[in-house]
mmCIF file of C-alpha atoms in Angstrom:
data_model
loop_
_atom_site.group_PDB
_atom_site.id
_atom_site.type_symbol
_atom_site.label_atom_id
_atom_site.label_comp_id
_atom_site.label_asym_id
_atom_site.label_seq_id
_atom_site.Cartn_x
_atom_site.Cartn_y
_atom_site.Cartn_z
ATOM 1 C CA MET F 1 138.119 91.060 63.208
ATOM 2 C CA ASN F 2 138.480 94.767 63.948
ATOM 3 C CA VAL F 3 139.963 96.083 67.209
ATOM 4 C CA LEU F 4 139.807 99.683 68.455
ATOM 5 C CA HIS F 5 142.364 100.723 71.090
ATOM 6 C CA ILE F 6 141.981 103.581 73.575
ATOM 7 C CA SER F 7 144.041 104.473 76.641
ATOM 8 C CA ASP F 8 144.661 107.123 79.306
ATOM 9 C CA MET F 9 141.340 108.993 79.415
ATOM 10 C CA HIS F 10 142.230 110.581 82.799
ATOM 11 C CA PHE F 11 138.780 111.694 83.923
ATOM 12 C CA GLY F 12 139.245 114.281 86.664
ATOM 13 C CA PRO F 13 141.753 117.189 86.738
ATOM 14 C CA ARG F 14 143.889 115.694 83.949
ATOM 15 C CA HIS F 15 140.958 115.170 81.566
ATOM 16 C CA TRP F 16 140.894 117.398 78.511
ATOM 17 C CA GLU F 17 138.387 120.242 78.003
ATOM 18 C CA GLY F 18 137.240 118.964 74.615
ATOM 19 C CA ASP F 19 133.840 117.600 73.668
ATOM 20 C CA ASP F 20 133.444 114.024 74.919
ATOM 21 C CA GLU F 21 130.246 113.564 72.913
ATOM 22 C CA LYS F 22 132.017 114.380 69.674
ATOM 23 C CA LEU F 23 134.827 112.026 70.670
ATOM 24 C CA LEU F 24 132.307 109.256 71.320
ATOM 25 C CA ASP F 25 130.669 109.863 67.943
ATOM 26 C CA LYS F 26 134.042 109.415 66.272
ATOM 27 C CA ILE F 27 134.845 106.219 68.186
ATOM 28 C CA ASN F 28 131.413 104.796 67.447
ATOM 29 C CA SER F 29 131.783 105.506 63.736
ATOM 30 C CA PHE F 30 134.314 102.662 63.488
ATOM 31 C CA ASN F 31 133.109 99.118 62.933
ATOM 32 C CA ALA F 32 134.897 97.578 65.921
ATOM 33 C CA ASP F 33 134.326 94.014 67.089
ATOM 34 C CA ILE F 34 136.346 94.660 70.253
ATOM 35 C CA VAL F 35 137.264 97.906 72.020
ATOM 36 C CA ILE F 36 140.259 97.588 74.340
ATOM 37 C CA ASN F 37 141.050 100.196 76.971
ATOM 38 C CA THR F 38 144.546 99.970 78.473
ATOM 39 C CA GLY F 39 144.086 101.958 81.657
ATOM 40 C CA ASP F 40 144.419 105.296 83.432
ATOM 41 C CA ASN F 41 140.694 105.885 83.293
ATOM 42 C CA THR F 42 141.000 108.485 86.080
ATOM 43 C CA SER F 43 143.400 111.125 87.373
ATOM 44 C CA ASP F 44 143.456 110.193 91.057
ATOM 45 C CA GLY F 45 141.308 107.077 91.417
ATOM 46 C CA LEU F 46 138.428 108.984 93.044
ATOM 47 C CA GLU F 47 134.910 107.565 92.976
ATOM 48 C CA SER F 48 133.505 110.554 91.051
ATOM 49 C CA GLU F 49 136.213 110.121 88.398
ATOM 50 C CA TYR F 50 135.431 106.427 88.106
ATOM 51 C CA GLN F 51 131.742 107.261 87.679
ATOM 52 C CA ASP F 52 132.479 109.663 84.816
ATOM 53 C CA ALA F 53 134.862 107.227 83.131
ATOM 54 C CA GLY F 54 132.358 104.408 83.471
ATOM 55 C CA GLN F 55 129.602 106.488 81.915
ATOM 56 C CA PHE F 56 131.842 107.333 78.964
ATOM 57 C CA LEU F 57 132.756 103.687 78.391
ATOM 58 C CA LYS F 58 129.103 102.612 78.612
ATOM 59 C CA SER F 59 128.367 105.060 75.782
ATOM 60 C CA ILE F 60 130.615 103.149 73.382
ATOM 61 C CA THR F 61 128.287 101.154 71.166
ATOM 62 C CA CYS F 62 130.585 98.165 70.592
ATOM 63 C CA GLU F 63 129.267 95.151 72.518
ATOM 64 C CA ASN F 64 132.743 94.048 73.619
ATOM 65 C CA VAL F 65 134.545 96.745 75.621
ATOM 66 C CA ILE F 66 137.413 95.354 77.716
ATOM 67 C CA SER F 67 139.125 97.659 80.222
ATOM 68 C CA ILE F 68 142.094 97.333 82.552
ATOM 69 C CA ILE F 69 143.321 99.445 85.455
ATOM 70 C CA GLY F 70 146.212 101.953 85.235
ATOM 71 C CA ASN F 71 148.612 103.483 87.739
ATOM 72 C CA HIS F 72 146.528 106.664 88.110
ATOM 73 C CA ASP F 73 143.492 104.487 88.786
ATOM 74 C CA LYS F 74 145.294 102.932 91.790
ATOM 75 C CA ARG F 75 145.790 106.099 93.802
ATOM 76 C CA ASN F 76 143.716 105.162 96.855
ATOM 77 C CA MET F 77 142.848 102.084 98.896
ATOM 78 C CA ARG F 78 139.380 101.675 97.365
ATOM 79 C CA SER F 79 140.509 102.040 93.747
ATOM 80 C CA HIS F 80 140.221 98.332 92.929
ATOM 81 C CA GLU F 81 136.669 98.292 94.300
ATOM 82 C CA TYR F 82 135.663 101.383 92.311
ATOM 83 C CA PHE F 83 137.132 99.890 89.133
ATOM 84 C CA ARG F 84 135.017 96.766 89.484
ATOM 85 C CA GLN F 85 131.928 98.788 90.378
ATOM 86 C CA TYR F 86 132.068 101.403 87.617
ATOM 87 C CA ILE F 87 134.457 100.221 84.863
ATOM 88 C CA TYR F 88 134.718 96.470 84.434
ATOM 89 C CA ASN F 89 133.899 93.532 86.671
ATOM 90 C CA ASN F 90 135.290 90.144 85.740
ATOM 91 C CA GLU F 91 136.369 87.114 87.755
ATOM 92 C CA ILE F 92 139.662 88.105 89.401
ATOM 93 C CA ILE F 93 142.624 85.732 89.494
ATOM 94 C CA GLU F 94 144.185 85.439 92.954
ATOM 95 C CA PRO F 95 147.523 83.807 93.881
ATOM 96 C CA SER F 96 147.486 80.178 94.960
ATOM 97 C CA ARG F 97 150.148 80.877 97.593
ATOM 98 C CA PRO F 98 149.718 84.444 98.923
ATOM 99 C CA GLU F 99 152.598 83.968 101.368
ATOM 100 C CA LEU F 100 155.035 83.875 98.436
ATOM 101 C CA THR F 101 153.978 87.196 96.900
ATOM 102 C CA ILE F 102 156.295 90.216 97.053
ATOM 103 C CA LYS F 103 154.367 93.002 95.282
ATOM 104 C CA LYS F 104 153.853 96.004 97.549
ATOM 105 C CA ASN F 105 150.362 96.462 99.025
ATOM 106 C CA LEU F 106 149.032 93.438 97.163
ATOM 107 C CA PHE F 107 146.996 92.688 100.291
ATOM 108 C CA LEU F 108 145.850 95.556 102.498
ATOM 109 C CA LYS F 109 145.903 94.902 106.244
ATOM 110 C CA ARG F 110 142.354 94.124 107.327
ATOM 111 C CA ASP F 111 142.946 95.190 110.928
ATOM 112 C CA ILE F 112 143.600 98.809 109.920
ATOM 113 C CA THR F 113 141.825 99.081 106.552
ATOM 114 C CA LYS F 114 138.029 98.838 106.602
ATOM 115 C CA ILE F 115 137.290 97.783 103.049
ATOM 116 C CA LYS F 116 135.322 94.856 101.658
ATOM 117 C CA ASP F 117 138.109 93.362 99.533
ATOM 118 C CA ASN F 118 141.717 93.635 100.723
ATOM 119 C CA PHE F 119 143.258 92.077 97.558
ATOM 120 C CA THR F 120 144.196 94.982 95.274
ATOM 121 C CA ASP F 121 145.403 93.368 92.010
ATOM 122 C CA LEU F 122 143.002 93.029 89.076
ATOM 123 C CA ASN F 123 144.143 90.249 86.747
ATOM 124 C CA TYR F 124 141.615 88.372 84.632
ATOM 125 C CA ILE F 125 141.101 86.486 81.392
ATOM 126 C CA LYS F 126 138.264 87.171 78.983
ATOM 127 C CA VAL F 127 137.433 84.704 76.204
ATOM 128 C CA MET F 128 135.048 85.608 73.394
ATOM 129 C CA THR F 129 134.139 84.205 69.999
ATOM 130 C CA ILE F 130 133.743 86.521 67.001
ATOM 131 C CA ASP F 131 132.944 85.092 63.560
ATOM 132 C CA ASP F 132 133.905 81.581 64.722
ATOM 133 C CA VAL F 133 137.290 82.800 66.001
ATOM 134 C CA THR F 134 137.901 82.386 69.743
ATOM 135 C CA VAL F 135 140.039 85.170 71.221
ATOM 136 C CA MET F 136 141.645 85.007 74.645
ATOM 137 C CA ILE F 137 142.322 88.420 76.194
ATOM 138 C CA ILE F 138 144.772 88.264 79.105
ATOM 139 C CA CYS F 139 144.495 91.314 81.344
ATOM 140 C CA ILE F 140 147.581 91.896 83.495
ATOM 141 C CA ASP F 141 147.678 94.354 86.400
ATOM 142 C CA SER F 142 151.128 95.982 86.291
ATOM 143 C CA ASN F 143 150.237 98.755 88.735
ATOM 144 C CA GLN F 144 151.317 99.339 92.318
ATOM 145 C CA LEU F 145 149.213 101.232 94.832
ATOM 146 C CA SER F 146 150.034 104.978 94.712
ATOM 147 C CA MET F 147 153.125 104.465 92.536
ATOM 148 C CA ASP F 148 153.939 105.286 88.901
ATOM 149 C CA GLU F 149 156.415 102.438 88.402
ATOM 150 C CA GLY F 150 155.019 99.098 87.303
ATOM 151 C CA PHE F 151 155.552 95.677 88.858
ATOM 152 C CA VAL F 152 153.998 92.315 88.051
ATOM 153 C CA GLU F 153 153.614 89.658 90.714
ATOM 154 C CA GLU F 154 155.341 86.455 89.627
ATOM 155 C CA GLU F 155 153.096 84.234 91.748
ATOM 156 C CA LEU F 156 150.076 85.607 89.897
ATOM 157 C CA LEU F 157 151.707 84.971 86.526
ATOM 158 C CA ARG F 158 152.105 81.325 87.554
ATOM 159 C CA LYS F 159 148.401 81.127 88.357
ATOM 160 C CA ILE F 160 147.478 82.802 85.062
ATOM 161 C CA SER F 161 149.740 80.383 83.175
ATOM 162 C CA LYS F 162 147.933 77.415 84.691
ATOM 163 C CA LYS F 163 144.600 78.816 83.563
ATOM 164 C CA ILE F 164 145.866 79.490 80.038
ATOM 165 C CA ASN F 165 147.173 75.939 79.737
ATOM 166 C CA ARG F 166 143.653 74.605 80.330
ATOM 167 C CA MET F 167 142.000 76.855 77.743
ATOM 168 C CA ARG F 168 141.281 76.438 74.044
ATOM 169 C CA TYR F 169 141.505 79.473 71.787
ATOM 170 C CA ASP F 170 142.496 80.555 68.272
ATOM 171 C CA LYS F 171 144.111 83.932 68.969
ATOM 172 C CA SER F 172 145.443 85.679 72.051
ATOM 173 C CA MET F 173 146.464 89.135 73.227
ATOM 174 C CA ILE F 174 147.717 90.766 76.407
ATOM 175 C CA LEU F 175 146.391 94.045 77.798
ATOM 176 C CA ILE F 176 148.764 95.741 80.247
ATOM 177 C CA HIS F 177 149.119 99.381 81.232
ATOM 178 C CA HIS F 178 152.927 99.590 81.258
ATOM 179 C CA SER F 179 155.086 98.762 78.265
ATOM 180 C CA ILE F 180 157.011 95.507 78.515
ATOM 181 C CA LEU F 181 159.632 96.818 76.064
ATOM 182 C CA ALA F 182 160.139 100.571 76.405
ATOM 183 C CA THR F 183 161.578 102.448 79.384
ATOM 184 C CA ASP F 184 160.136 105.759 80.547
ATOM 185 C CA GLU F 185 159.738 107.848 83.691
ATOM 186 C CA GLY F 186 157.606 105.148 85.352
ATOM 187 C CA PRO F 187 158.752 101.855 83.797
ATOM 188 C CA LEU F 188 157.757 98.254 84.430
ATOM 189 C CA GLN F 189 160.435 97.193 86.898
ATOM 190 C CA ASN F 190 160.430 93.451 86.153
ATOM 191 C CA SER F 191 159.596 93.448 82.455
ATOM 192 C CA MET F 192 161.664 90.321 81.739
ATOM 193 C CA LEU F 193 159.032 88.265 83.567
ATOM 194 C CA LEU F 194 156.476 89.447 81.026
ATOM 195 C CA THR F 195 158.627 88.862 77.959
ATOM 196 C CA ASP F 196 159.287 85.308 79.195
ATOM 197 C CA PHE F 197 155.555 84.869 79.819
ATOM 198 C CA VAL F 198 154.758 86.086 76.294
ATOM 199 C CA ARG F 199 157.247 83.660 74.770
ATOM 200 C CA GLU F 200 156.096 80.733 76.925
ATOM 201 C CA HIS F 201 152.499 81.094 75.754
ATOM 202 C CA LYS F 202 153.362 82.112 72.185
ATOM 203 C CA ILE F 203 151.495 85.407 72.478
ATOM 204 C CA GLU F 204 152.098 87.636 69.461
ATOM 205 C CA HIS F 205 150.225 90.815 70.437
ATOM 206 C CA VAL F 206 150.666 93.076 73.489
ATOM 207 C CA PHE F 207 148.625 96.279 73.904
ATOM 208 C CA CYS F 208 149.573 99.007 76.395
ATOM 209 C CA GLY F 209 149.429 102.737 77.187
ATOM 210 C CA HIS F 210 150.870 104.779 80.102
ATOM 211 C CA THR F 211 153.331 107.093 78.305
ATOM 212 C CA HIS F 212 150.737 109.151 76.353
ATOM 213 C CA GLN F 213 152.838 108.535 73.252
ATOM 214 C CA LEU F 214 152.506 106.330 70.189
ATOM 215 C CA ASP F 215 154.961 103.448 69.902
ATOM 216 C CA LEU F 216 154.448 100.486 67.565
ATOM 217 C CA ARG F 217 157.249 97.939 67.524
ATOM 218 C CA LYS F 218 158.162 94.344 66.867
ATOM 219 C CA SER F 219 160.461 92.502 69.271
ATOM 220 C CA THR F 220 162.477 89.471 68.185
ATOM 221 C CA ASP F 221 164.352 87.156 70.527
ATOM 222 C CA LEU F 222 167.199 85.871 68.371
ATOM 223 C CA TYR F 223 168.162 83.089 70.763
ATOM 224 C CA PHE F 224 164.657 81.597 71.053
ATOM 225 C CA ASP F 225 163.635 82.674 67.547
ATOM 226 C CA TYR F 226 160.384 84.234 68.744
ATOM 227 C CA SER F 227 158.756 87.567 67.899
ATOM 228 C CA PHE F 228 155.801 89.585 69.147
ATOM 229 C CA ASN F 229 154.280 92.982 68.445
ATOM 230 C CA GLN F 230 153.674 95.667 71.048
ATOM 231 C CA TYR F 231 151.133 98.403 70.356
ATOM 232 C CA MET F 232 151.424 101.423 72.651
ATOM 233 C CA CYS F 233 148.566 103.889 72.244
ATOM 234 C CA GLY F 234 148.819 107.535 73.284
ATOM 235 C CA SER F 235 146.242 109.207 75.510
ATOM 236 C CA LEU F 236 142.643 109.482 74.350
ATOM 237 C CA SER F 237 141.479 112.577 76.232
ATOM 238 C CA SER F 238 144.164 113.942 78.515
ATOM 239 C CA CYS F 239 145.593 117.385 79.179
ATOM 240 C CA ASN F 240 148.921 116.474 77.629
ATOM 241 C CA HIS F 241 152.379 117.939 77.621
ATOM 242 C CA ARG F 242 153.143 120.285 74.736
ATOM 243 C CA ASP F 243 153.562 118.426 71.430
ATOM 244 C CA ASP F 244 151.676 115.352 72.740
ATOM 245 C CA ASP F 245 148.507 114.549 70.818
ATOM 246 C CA ASN F 246 145.425 112.706 71.963
ATOM 247 C CA MET F 247 144.673 109.715 69.752
ATOM 248 C CA PHE F 248 143.271 106.224 69.342
ATOM 249 C CA LEU F 249 144.173 103.284 67.108
ATOM 250 C CA PHE F 250 142.030 101.094 64.860
ATOM 251 C CA TYR F 251 143.335 97.667 63.820
ATOM 252 C CA GLU F 252 141.349 96.487 60.824
ATOM 253 C CA ASN F 253 141.564 92.764 60.023
ATOM 254 C CA TRP F 254 143.662 92.340 63.153
ATOM 255 C CA ASP F 255 146.204 89.496 63.150
ATOM 256 C CA THR F 256 145.864 88.750 59.442
ATOM 257 C CA PRO F 257 148.162 89.478 56.478
ATOM 258 C CA GLU F 258 145.637 92.159 55.453
ATOM 259 C CA MET F 259 145.831 94.047 58.781
ATOM 260 C CA GLN F 260 145.754 97.825 58.560
ATOM 261 C CA ILE F 261 146.504 100.095 61.523
ATOM 262 C CA ARG F 262 144.871 103.503 61.432
ATOM 263 C CA LEU F 263 146.000 106.287 63.734
ATOM 264 C CA ILE F 264 143.303 108.832 64.584
ATOM 265 C CA ARG F 265 144.779 111.976 66.116
ATOM 266 C CA ILE F 266 142.475 114.267 68.105
ATOM 267 C CA PHE F 267 142.952 118.044 68.237
ATOM 268 C CA PHE F 268 141.267 120.640 70.445
ATOM 269 C CA ASP F 269 142.038 124.319 69.834
ATOM 270 C CA GLY F 270 140.017 125.620 72.753
ATOM 271 C CA ASN F 271 136.821 125.855 70.721
ATOM 272 C CA SER F 272 136.360 122.847 68.463
ATOM 273 C CA VAL F 273 137.490 119.233 68.156
ATOM 274 C CA THR F 274 138.978 117.954 64.882
ATOM 275 C CA PHE F 275 140.416 114.618 63.813
ATOM 276 C CA ASN F 276 143.145 113.505 61.462
ATOM 277 C CA GLU F 277 143.347 109.906 60.226
ATOM 278 C CA GLU F 278 146.557 108.290 59.048
ATOM 279 C CA LEU F 279 147.256 104.776 57.773
ATOM 280 C CA VAL F 280 150.455 103.758 59.579
ATOM 281 C CA VAL F 281 150.547 100.019 58.777
ATOM 282 C CA GLY F 282 149.064 98.213 55.789
ATOM 283 C CA ASN F 283 148.370 98.567 52.103
ATOM 284 C CA PRO F 284 146.367 101.750 51.302
ATOM 285 C CA LYS F 285 144.958 100.044 48.201
ATOM 286 C CA LEU F 286 143.041 97.502 50.299
ATOM 287 C CA LYS F 287 139.351 98.184 50.588
ATOM 288 C CA ASN F 288 138.326 99.587 53.971
#
């Protein structure tokens, strides 16, 4: 099973000036069974930005493209509706006891906000079977309305846990915008909830974005004797800070002893787009 990982496209003012068609050609040249997109599809969560991001994602030829929302995507009160309209629409998980939730602006006030859906969090589970292997993809919304810092609602994690416990699957992964391990300028404020959740459900793979930087690490809890991998992908097509590169990751033979991780860096010099591929994990002697 091959997985291709993109993140932080930032359509709108923060989107790069490179050639999106050439970028799509490069992405589509990889034999991916699943493409995962870990958020920040837009710059400011505007409808026009969502439309452009959605059109780009629809041009990816892989049949299984799974996207989540990022903090920049949640910059206005209709962002969650635009995401479901233009990016990805799956059955949303809602809390069993809304009165116990504490996440800011989880529910918008209907008396002063004229929108169709006043619940703003987008958590969902996608299950698919590829070559007789059933994969459960748990999509966690770590974003708060109009804020960079992340926060996960504990009441929603309880509801997600109940759903997971009723499911049958061979492999699992989490998609979340914020890192559950690293700290940065806009960190996940209650990351321990997620690390406990990962351990409880024996999840070994977490995919994220947000920082625009590459970070691949393994975390081991010595007390509970449990480990998991976190794969943080840099931005795909953003106007980055100096020395930050656009990139995507390709996990060949994912979650097997033969797994190879290829880093594809993307360069734009103002005129042309070029790529540089690097094997960062795996045996280079294995056949591609």
